[in-house]
């Protein structure tokens, strides 16, 4: 039904376009520029796709890598705990068993893994935006690495010690750094 409706709409739109207008539109579209030489990913490709310098991609990849380390750590603690504490795999019992039988320190690993899929998503977007804008200032790179360092420290603290006030301070610090990076991206884009 939807296909037929789309065909009718496309047909009506096509009929409304005159052939003359269509030919004018086609003549104004320029063919894509194809590079004449072979591209290397580190030099020519960056300028070809508009990336400029790519130093801000390093902390992005580092934090993504740390997220996978955290995932491995989470499963390395959770799977043995599931068997040790005999968590049921029945659909109506698994969630309750997981929360009542497994120790809190095992849950912290999963909580932290989930944290790495929350605020860092904004970091990824901002860092990629800065990269696309060609931003390569030393302070911007230091701030990006600082954000990654604070998030790694936050993860270690969350998993191993979990003093909530210290975690809050780390989270607040990373938020301030991320706000600074966001402001830098906004100033590059809008000013």
Tab-separated table of C-alpha atoms in Angstrom:
chain	number	residue	atom	x	y	z
A	1	UNK	CA	0.000	0.000	0.000
A	2	UNK	CA	2.757	2.456	0.913
A	3	UNK	CA	4.691	1.588	-2.254
A	4	UNK	CA	1.694	2.439	-4.440
A	5	UNK	CA	1.169	5.730	-2.602
A	6	UNK	CA	4.837	6.624	-3.088
A	7	UNK	CA	4.635	5.768	-6.792
A	8	UNK	CA	1.606	8.036	-7.184
A	9	UNK	CA	3.360	10.911	-5.379
A	10	UNK	CA	6.548	10.499	-7.416
A	11	UNK	CA	4.567	10.338	-10.652
A	12	UNK	CA	2.628	13.524	-9.803
A	13	UNK	CA	5.831	15.359	-8.876
A	14	UNK	CA	7.540	14.202	-12.057
A	15	UNK	CA	4.640	15.383	-14.220
A	16	UNK	CA	4.762	18.811	-12.575
A	17	UNK	CA	8.400	19.248	-13.576
A	18	UNK	CA	8.765	20.429	-17.123
A	19	UNK	CA	11.542	18.941	-19.205
A	20	UNK	CA	13.083	22.403	-19.634
A	21	UNK	CA	13.362	22.976	-15.880
A	22	UNK	CA	14.833	19.518	-15.448
A	23	UNK	CA	17.522	20.160	-18.065
A	24	UNK	CA	18.441	23.491	-16.408
A	25	UNK	CA	18.780	21.701	-13.076
A	26	UNK	CA	21.045	19.039	-14.571
A	27	UNK	CA	23.374	21.583	-16.211
A	28	UNK	CA	24.004	23.316	-12.860
A	29	UNK	CA	25.160	20.132	-11.141
A	30	UNK	CA	28.899	19.793	-11.483
A	31	UNK	CA	30.506	16.355	-11.597
A	32	UNK	CA	32.367	15.263	-8.459
A	33	UNK	CA	36.054	16.058	-8.339
A	34	UNK	CA	38.064	12.856	-8.407
A	35	UNK	CA	41.656	12.987	-7.200
A	36	UNK	CA	44.161	12.204	-9.918
A	37	UNK	CA	46.705	10.426	-7.722
A	38	UNK	CA	46.560	7.599	-5.232
A	39	UNK	CA	45.574	8.797	-1.747
A	40	UNK	CA	47.428	7.983	1.440
A	41	UNK	CA	45.232	7.845	4.531
A	42	UNK	CA	47.514	10.039	6.645
A	43	UNK	CA	48.032	12.948	4.272
A	44	UNK	CA	45.951	13.327	1.155
A	45	UNK	CA	42.804	11.571	2.361
A	46	UNK	CA	42.432	13.968	5.291
A	47	UNK	CA	42.329	17.010	3.065
A	48	UNK	CA	40.259	15.254	0.392
A	49	UNK	CA	37.392	14.446	2.771
A	50	UNK	CA	37.729	17.682	4.719
A	51	UNK	CA	39.160	16.234	7.902
A	52	UNK	CA	42.191	18.468	8.135
A	53	UNK	CA	44.370	17.301	10.967
A	54	UNK	CA	43.345	14.172	12.807
A	55	UNK	CA	45.134	14.388	16.174
A	56	UNK	CA	41.799	14.562	18.028
A	57	UNK	CA	40.896	11.116	16.724
A	58	UNK	CA	43.557	9.548	18.954
A	59	UNK	CA	41.743	10.266	22.250
A	60	UNK	CA	38.471	9.181	20.613
A	61	UNK	CA	39.975	5.808	19.733
A	62	UNK	CA	41.654	5.564	23.154
A	63	UNK	CA	38.333	6.032	24.978
A	64	UNK	CA	36.576	3.603	22.642
A	65	UNK	CA	39.364	1.097	23.343
A	66	UNK	CA	39.000	1.654	27.085
A	67	UNK	CA	35.274	0.930	26.741
A	68	UNK	CA	36.117	-2.475	25.268
A	69	UNK	CA	38.615	-3.130	28.083
A	70	UNK	CA	35.819	-2.320	30.532
A	71	UNK	CA	33.469	-4.693	28.706
A	72	UNK	CA	35.980	-7.545	28.962
A	73	UNK	CA	36.532	-6.754	32.649
A	74	UNK	CA	32.758	-6.739	33.226
A	75	UNK	CA	32.257	-10.150	31.620
A	76	UNK	CA	35.345	-11.566	33.329
A	77	UNK	CA	33.726	-10.803	36.695
A	78	UNK	CA	30.057	-11.283	35.835
A	79	UNK	CA	30.140	-14.689	34.125
A	80	UNK	CA	32.005	-16.464	36.949
A	81	UNK	CA	29.683	-14.781	39.488
A	82	UNK	CA	26.605	-16.007	37.633
A	83	UNK	CA	27.810	-19.585	37.962
A	84	UNK	CA	29.231	-19.224	41.471
A	85	UNK	CA	26.011	-17.769	42.889
A	86	UNK	CA	23.756	-19.998	40.754
A	87	UNK	CA	21.792	-17.284	39.015
A	88	UNK	CA	18.773	-18.730	37.235
A	89	UNK	CA	18.547	-18.248	33.480
A	90	UNK	CA	14.754	-18.478	33.482
A	91	UNK	CA	13.229	-15.325	32.038
A	92	UNK	CA	11.091	-14.503	35.067
A	93	UNK	CA	13.932	-15.111	37.572
A	94	UNK	CA	17.171	-13.980	35.944
A	95	UNK	CA	16.822	-10.266	36.702
A	96	UNK	CA	15.822	-10.774	40.331
A	97	UNK	CA	18.526	-13.414	40.900
A	98	UNK	CA	21.139	-11.202	39.326
A	99	UNK	CA	20.325	-8.357	41.721
A	100	UNK	CA	19.870	-10.427	44.877
A	101	UNK	CA	22.552	-13.108	44.526
A	102	UNK	CA	25.466	-11.378	42.795
A	103	UNK	CA	27.639	-9.114	44.991
A	104	UNK	CA	27.498	-5.355	44.548
A	105	UNK	CA	31.123	-5.091	43.382
A	106	UNK	CA	30.232	-7.203	40.329
A	107	UNK	CA	27.313	-4.888	39.528
A	108	UNK	CA	29.642	-1.886	39.647
A	109	UNK	CA	31.495	-3.224	36.608
A	110	UNK	CA	28.263	-3.239	34.587
A	111	UNK	CA	27.226	0.158	35.949
A	112	UNK	CA	30.536	1.641	34.869
A	113	UNK	CA	30.316	0.012	31.456
A	114	UNK	CA	26.896	1.643	31.062
A	115	UNK	CA	28.386	4.987	32.179
A	116	UNK	CA	30.874	4.735	29.306
A	117	UNK	CA	27.898	4.750	26.927
A	118	UNK	CA	26.374	7.933	28.333
A	119	UNK	CA	28.392	11.184	28.568
A	120	UNK	CA	31.309	9.942	26.415
A	121	UNK	CA	28.920	9.861	23.453
A	122	UNK	CA	28.881	13.663	23.629
A	123	UNK	CA	32.690	13.629	23.732
A	124	UNK	CA	32.809	11.510	20.579
A	125	UNK	CA	30.471	13.897	18.760
A	126	UNK	CA	32.355	17.014	19.876
A	127	UNK	CA	35.796	15.556	19.094
A	128	UNK	CA	34.662	14.443	15.642
A	129	UNK	CA	33.144	17.872	15.025
A	130	UNK	CA	36.404	19.553	16.031
A	131	UNK	CA	38.286	17.185	13.728
A	132	UNK	CA	35.986	17.969	10.801
A	133	UNK	CA	36.497	21.677	11.487
A	134	UNK	CA	40.263	21.173	11.318
A	135	UNK	CA	40.801	22.275	14.933
A	136	UNK	CA	44.276	21.206	16.034
A	137	UNK	CA	45.246	23.582	18.840
A	138	UNK	CA	47.530	22.134	21.511
A	139	UNK	CA	45.109	23.048	24.325
A	140	UNK	CA	42.236	21.358	22.531
A	141	UNK	CA	44.274	18.164	22.173
A	142	UNK	CA	45.316	18.360	25.846
A	143	UNK	CA	41.695	18.841	26.904
A	144	UNK	CA	40.606	15.820	24.854
A	145	UNK	CA	43.327	13.647	26.389
A	146	UNK	CA	42.461	15.087	29.810
A	147	UNK	CA	38.844	14.035	29.354
A	148	UNK	CA	39.918	10.508	28.440
A	149	UNK	CA	42.285	10.356	31.425
A	150	UNK	CA	39.576	11.475	33.836
A	151	UNK	CA	37.119	8.920	32.420
A	152	UNK	CA	39.666	6.107	32.778
A	153	UNK	CA	40.415	7.213	36.362
A	154	UNK	CA	36.668	7.382	37.027
A	155	UNK	CA	36.259	3.822	35.728
A	156	UNK	CA	39.087	2.479	37.870
A	157	UNK	CA	37.771	4.278	40.945
A	158	UNK	CA	34.225	3.089	40.284
A	159	UNK	CA	35.307	-0.529	39.844
A	160	UNK	CA	37.867	-0.775	42.628
A	161	UNK	CA	36.999	1.731	45.387
A	162	UNK	CA	33.634	3.346	44.604
A	163	UNK	CA	33.694	6.237	47.069
A	164	UNK	CA	30.705	8.197	45.680
A	165	UNK	CA	31.968	11.708	46.519
A	166	UNK	CA	35.285	11.143	44.725
A	167	UNK	CA	33.401	9.693	41.751
A	168	UNK	CA	31.182	12.769	41.713
A	169	UNK	CA	34.252	15.023	41.684
A	170	UNK	CA	35.754	13.039	38.795
A	171	UNK	CA	32.505	13.135	36.864
A	172	UNK	CA	32.157	16.877	37.472
A	173	UNK	CA	35.736	17.442	36.315
A	174	UNK	CA	35.150	15.496	33.121
A	175	UNK	CA	31.940	17.476	32.559
A	176	UNK	CA	33.826	20.775	32.852
A	177	UNK	CA	36.448	19.588	30.352
A	178	UNK	CA	33.724	18.386	27.980
A	179	UNK	CA	31.900	21.712	28.312
A	180	UNK	CA	35.147	23.472	27.369
A	181	UNK	CA	35.589	21.262	24.316
A	182	UNK	CA	31.971	21.911	23.339
A	183	UNK	CA	32.492	25.662	23.713
A	184	UNK	CA	35.606	25.413	21.541
A	185	UNK	CA	33.651	23.550	18.857
A	186	UNK	CA	30.866	26.131	19.024
A	187	UNK	CA	33.329	29.018	18.715
A	188	UNK	CA	35.024	27.368	15.717
A	189	UNK	CA	31.699	26.705	14.055
A	190	UNK	CA	29.702	29.845	14.807
A	191	UNK	CA	32.266	32.618	15.263
